[in-house]
Tab-separated table of C-alpha atoms in Angstrom:
chain	number	residue	atom	x	y	z
U	1	MET	CA	-64.534	-15.527	-36.999
U	2	GLN	CA	-63.355	-19.013	-36.097
U	3	ASN	CA	-62.044	-20.088	-32.704
U	4	MET	CA	-58.950	-22.223	-32.429
U	5	VAL	CA	-55.637	-22.902	-30.725
U	6	SER	CA	-52.579	-21.190	-32.142
U	7	ASN	CA	-49.196	-22.795	-31.747
U	8	VAL	CA	-45.644	-22.205	-32.820
U	9	GLU	CA	-42.936	-24.717	-33.427
U	10	ILE	CA	-39.391	-23.488	-33.684
U	11	ILE	CA	-36.676	-25.150	-35.756
U	12	PHE	CA	-33.041	-24.218	-35.334
U	13	ILE	CA	-32.136	-25.472	-38.812
U	14	GLN	CA	-31.130	-28.112	-36.464
U	15	SER	CA	-34.455	-27.704	-34.712
U	16	VAL	CA	-38.011	-26.431	-35.175
U	17	TRP	CA	-40.086	-24.320	-32.806
U	18	PHE	CA	-43.843	-24.712	-32.416
U	19	VAL	CA	-45.641	-21.668	-31.003
U	20	ARG	CA	-49.145	-22.021	-29.591
U	21	PRO	CA	-50.679	-18.795	-28.285
U	22	GLU	CA	-53.689	-20.622	-26.748
U	23	SER	CA	-57.000	-22.349	-27.355
U	24	CYS	CA	-60.312	-20.592	-28.078
U	25	LEU	CA	-58.655	-17.632	-29.792
U	26	SER	CA	-59.664	-16.245	-33.189
U	27	ASP	CA	-57.289	-16.227	-36.153
U	28	GLN	CA	-56.798	-12.506	-35.640
U	29	SER	CA	-55.794	-12.941	-31.999
U	30	CYS	CA	-53.490	-15.873	-32.771
U	31	TYR	CA	-51.559	-13.754	-35.242
U	32	LYS	CA	-51.522	-10.805	-32.840
U	33	TYR	CA	-49.986	-12.782	-29.968
U	34	PHE	CA	-47.591	-14.571	-32.295
U	35	ASN	CA	-46.368	-11.213	-33.601
U	36	LEU	CA	-45.912	-9.880	-30.052
U	37	TRP	CA	-43.944	-13.019	-29.190
U	38	LEU	CA	-41.849	-12.806	-32.359
U	39	THR	CA	-41.020	-9.129	-31.773
U	40	ARG	CA	-39.792	-9.807	-28.242
U	41	CYS	CA	-37.719	-12.788	-29.405
U	42	ARG	CA	-36.002	-10.523	-31.927
U	43	LYS	CA	-35.346	-7.803	-29.359
U	44	THR	CA	-34.205	-9.820	-26.353
U	45	ALA	CA	-33.720	-13.538	-27.168
U	46	GLY	CA	-31.250	-13.296	-30.049
U	47	LEU	CA	-33.607	-14.259	-32.869
U	48	ASN	CA	-32.173	-12.882	-36.114
U	49	SER	CA	-32.552	-15.278	-39.042
U	50	TYR	CA	-35.810	-17.162	-39.450
U	51	LEU	CA	-38.667	-18.273	-41.658
U	52	TRP	CA	-42.110	-19.066	-40.250
U	53	VAL	CA	-45.132	-20.750	-41.799
U	54	ALA	CA	-48.689	-21.010	-40.483
U	55	GLU	CA	-50.427	-24.378	-40.646
U	56	ARG	CA	-54.038	-25.111	-39.827
U	57	GLN	CA	-54.494	-28.540	-38.299
U	58	LYS	CA	-57.498	-30.854	-38.583
U	59	ASN	CA	-58.945	-29.493	-35.331
U	60	ASN	CA	-58.941	-25.998	-36.909
U	61	THR	CA	-55.969	-24.941	-34.803
U	62	ILE	CA	-53.426	-22.504	-36.214
U	63	HIS	CA	-49.928	-23.841	-35.710
U	64	PHE	CA	-46.801	-21.811	-36.502
U	65	HIS	CA	-43.551	-23.468	-37.584
U	66	LEU	CA	-40.470	-21.299	-37.191
U	67	LEU	CA	-37.184	-22.350	-38.794
U	68	THR	CA	-34.030	-20.676	-37.440
U	69	ASN	CA	-30.345	-21.270	-36.719
U	70	ASP	CA	-30.395	-18.996	-33.649
U	71	PHE	CA	-30.396	-20.525	-30.175
U	72	MET	CA	-33.076	-19.410	-27.715
U	73	GLU	CA	-33.843	-20.587	-24.179
U	74	ILE	CA	-37.111	-22.537	-24.188
U	75	LYS	CA	-38.240	-21.313	-20.743
U	76	GLU	CA	-37.492	-17.719	-21.667
U	77	VAL	CA	-39.505	-17.739	-24.891
U	78	ASN	CA	-42.406	-19.605	-23.270
U	79	GLY	CA	-42.430	-16.779	-20.757
U	80	TYR	CA	-42.727	-14.221	-23.547
U	81	MET	CA	-45.962	-15.760	-24.812
U	82	SER	CA	-47.272	-16.201	-21.282
U	83	LYS	CA	-46.680	-12.477	-20.652
U	84	ALA	CA	-48.403	-11.485	-23.904
U	85	LEU	CA	-51.452	-13.593	-23.036
U	86	SER	CA	-51.488	-12.243	-19.495
U	87	ASN	CA	-51.472	-8.651	-20.725
U	88	GLY	CA	-54.247	-9.441	-23.184
U	89	LYS	CA	-56.333	-10.962	-20.431
U	90	LYS	CA	-55.891	-7.870	-18.241
U	91	LYS	CA	-57.023	-5.622	-21.092
U	92	GLY	CA	-60.057	-7.825	-21.745
U	93	ASN	CA	-59.804	-7.417	-25.512
U	94	GLU	CA	-61.463	-10.746	-26.260
U	95	ASP	CA	-64.004	-12.782	-24.271
U	96	ALA	CA	-62.346	-16.110	-25.107
U	97	ILE	CA	-59.080	-15.092	-23.450
U	98	GLU	CA	-60.811	-15.083	-20.059
U	99	ALA	CA	-60.648	-18.892	-20.113
U	100	ILE	CA	-56.852	-18.852	-20.466
U	101	ASP	CA	-54.450	-19.277	-17.552
U	102	PRO	CA	-51.190	-17.613	-18.693
U	103	GLU	CA	-49.365	-18.956	-15.619
U	104	LYS	CA	-49.779	-22.496	-16.964
U	105	TYR	CA	-48.828	-21.673	-20.530
U	106	ASN	CA	-46.270	-24.052	-22.039
U	107	GLY	CA	-47.102	-23.917	-25.736
U	108	ILE	CA	-43.644	-23.350	-27.242
U	109	ASP	CA	-41.899	-26.548	-28.320
U	110	VAL	CA	-38.565	-27.071	-30.009
U	111	LYS	CA	-37.092	-30.089	-31.737
U	112	LYS	CA	-33.982	-30.903	-33.709
U	113	VAL	CA	-34.424	-31.387	-37.437
U	114	GLY	CA	-30.867	-31.478	-38.745
U	115	ASN	CA	-28.778	-29.154	-40.899
U	116	THR	CA	-28.830	-31.007	-44.228
U	117	ARG	CA	-30.974	-29.975	-47.179
U	118	GLU	CA	-32.688	-33.371	-47.258
U	119	LYS	CA	-33.784	-33.216	-43.617
U	120	ILE	CA	-35.014	-29.629	-43.816
U	121	VAL	CA	-36.888	-30.167	-47.084
U	122	GLY	CA	-38.350	-33.393	-45.722
U	123	TYR	CA	-39.638	-31.606	-42.637
U	124	LEU	CA	-41.124	-28.692	-44.537
U	125	SER	CA	-42.737	-30.997	-47.086
U	126	LYS	CA	-44.368	-33.098	-44.393
U	127	TYR	CA	-45.792	-30.344	-42.198
U	128	ILE	CA	-46.144	-27.268	-44.359
U	129	THR	CA	-46.886	-28.005	-48.013
U	130	LYS	CA	-50.111	-29.810	-47.080
U	131	ASN	CA	-51.789	-26.459	-46.445
U	132	ASP	CA	-54.550	-25.745	-48.960
U	133	ILE	CA	-56.713	-23.311	-47.009
U	134	GLU	CA	-56.910	-19.538	-46.633
U	135	PHE	CA	-55.500	-17.576	-43.703
U	136	TYR	CA	-56.594	-14.358	-42.056
U	137	ARG	CA	-53.146	-12.913	-42.719
U	138	LEU	CA	-49.841	-13.953	-44.316
U	139	PRO	CA	-49.385	-17.757	-44.422
U	140	TRP	CA	-45.599	-17.317	-44.103
U	141	HIS	CA	-42.902	-14.694	-43.608
U	142	CYS	CA	-39.168	-14.444	-42.958
U	143	SER	CA	-36.423	-12.190	-41.612
U	144	ARG	CA	-34.832	-9.622	-43.906
U	145	ASP	CA	-31.599	-11.567	-44.369
U	146	VAL	CA	-33.536	-14.652	-45.490
U	147	SER	CA	-35.672	-12.570	-47.866
U	148	ARG	CA	-32.471	-11.448	-49.624
U	149	LEU	CA	-31.553	-15.002	-50.628
U	150	PHE	CA	-31.989	-16.208	-54.202
U	151	THR	CA	-34.744	-18.750	-54.879
U	152	SER	CA	-34.115	-19.241	-58.595
U	153	VAL	CA	-31.315	-19.174	-61.147
U	154	ASN	CA	-31.298	-17.935	-64.752
U	155	PHE	CA	-29.157	-19.599	-67.407
U	156	GLU	CA	-28.610	-19.559	-71.154
U	157	GLU	CA	-29.907	-22.393	-73.338
U	158	GLU	CA	-26.369	-23.667	-73.968
U	159	ASP	CA	-25.950	-24.140	-70.204
U	160	SER	CA	-29.232	-26.013	-69.721
U	161	SER	CA	-27.621	-29.458	-69.758
U	162	LYS	CA	-25.716	-28.527	-66.593
U	163	TYR	CA	-29.032	-28.678	-64.761
U	164	PHE	CA	-31.369	-30.846	-66.830
U	165	ASP	CA	-28.907	-33.712	-67.156
U	166	GLN	CA	-29.157	-34.158	-63.398
U	167	LEU	CA	-32.974	-34.324	-63.382
U	168	PRO	CA	-35.330	-37.124	-64.462
U	169	GLU	CA	-37.095	-36.579	-67.795
U	170	SER	CA	-40.488	-38.102	-66.969
U	171	SER	CA	-43.221	-35.529	-66.240
U	172	ALA	CA	-44.496	-37.888	-63.538
U	173	ASN	CA	-41.687	-36.568	-61.332
U	174	TYR	CA	-43.043	-33.012	-61.358
U	175	ASN	CA	-46.125	-31.045	-60.386
U	176	ILE	CA	-46.829	-29.124	-63.587
U	177	HIS	CA	-48.661	-25.784	-63.423
U	178	GLU	CA	-49.591	-24.239	-66.761
U	179	SER	CA	-50.734	-20.670	-67.417
U	180	GLU	CA	-51.116	-18.390	-70.409
U	181	TYR	CA	-47.676	-16.874	-69.911
U	182	LEU	CA	-45.615	-19.409	-67.998
U	183	ASN	CA	-45.368	-23.123	-67.271
U	184	THR	CA	-43.664	-24.256	-64.070
U	185	GLY	CA	-42.761	-27.642	-62.640
U	186	GLY	CA	-42.388	-28.449	-58.956
U	187	PHE	CA	-40.217	-31.345	-57.867
U	188	LYS	CA	-41.891	-34.410	-56.387
U	189	PHE	CA	-38.456	-35.522	-55.245
U	190	ILE	CA	-35.354	-34.046	-53.618
U	191	PRO	CA	-32.770	-33.383	-56.370
U	192	ASP	CA	-29.087	-34.073	-55.959
U	193	THR	CA	-27.269	-31.237	-54.185
U	194	LYS	CA	-25.206	-30.602	-57.335
U	195	VAL	CA	-28.300	-29.036	-58.927
U	196	PHE	CA	-28.144	-26.242	-56.348
U	197	GLU	CA	-24.393	-25.576	-56.331
U	198	ASP	CA	-24.597	-22.205	-58.111
U	199	ILE	CA	-27.493	-20.813	-56.091
U	200	ASP	CA	-26.000	-22.164	-52.856
U	201	SER	CA	-22.737	-20.380	-53.587
U	202	ALA	CA	-24.525	-17.107	-54.278
U	203	ASN	CA	-26.681	-17.386	-51.151
U	204	GLU	CA	-23.710	-18.230	-48.963
U	205	PHE	CA	-22.050	-15.001	-50.092
U	206	VAL	CA	-25.220	-12.913	-49.599
U	207	TYR	CA	-25.913	-14.366	-46.148
U	208	ARG	CA	-22.344	-13.870	-44.897
U	209	GLN	CA	-22.235	-10.286	-46.174
U	210	LYS	CA	-25.375	-9.517	-44.162
U	211	ASN	CA	-24.482	-11.352	-40.941
U	212	GLU	CA	-20.744	-10.859	-40.534
């Protein structure tokens, strides 16, 4: 079991939160304290809609990025992690936690990212898609309302020009993944927002139905 620092960054769709449980903790403990922190944020800090992704940095540290449009007080949520670490230290569940001083914990950061598709995609592409390693548990997760959103759209062949005419033809613009049953292409660019008009409209309806 590897030792590392775990951190969380929070993004408010206008911002991102970084959450760092602490240094010298195993993957298992990092996820445990992150989950305790996340649960308390949902119950008492007004966290409702979110998506989080785990990233392992070059120093072997687990770093959590949390994207949300819910406002939370930075001092309050830092206190939640400090309390979780303090309780863990009292229980003595892990030797490494003895070296942690929960009173000095300040591992939750937040920064503004912006509320446009380009800024959010740019952020996620820079910090999250570079992951190519395995995790002890889920590498990402989201709230129930986010999980209900559509991530793809089906269309008839006669409607294909509506989408393909807005995309470059060269295969150099895509990451192509071929399998026995299905070929997929990932964008190496950020398409024009018109490409997503239909799915955006559907998701806007789904999200409002859930949150109003």
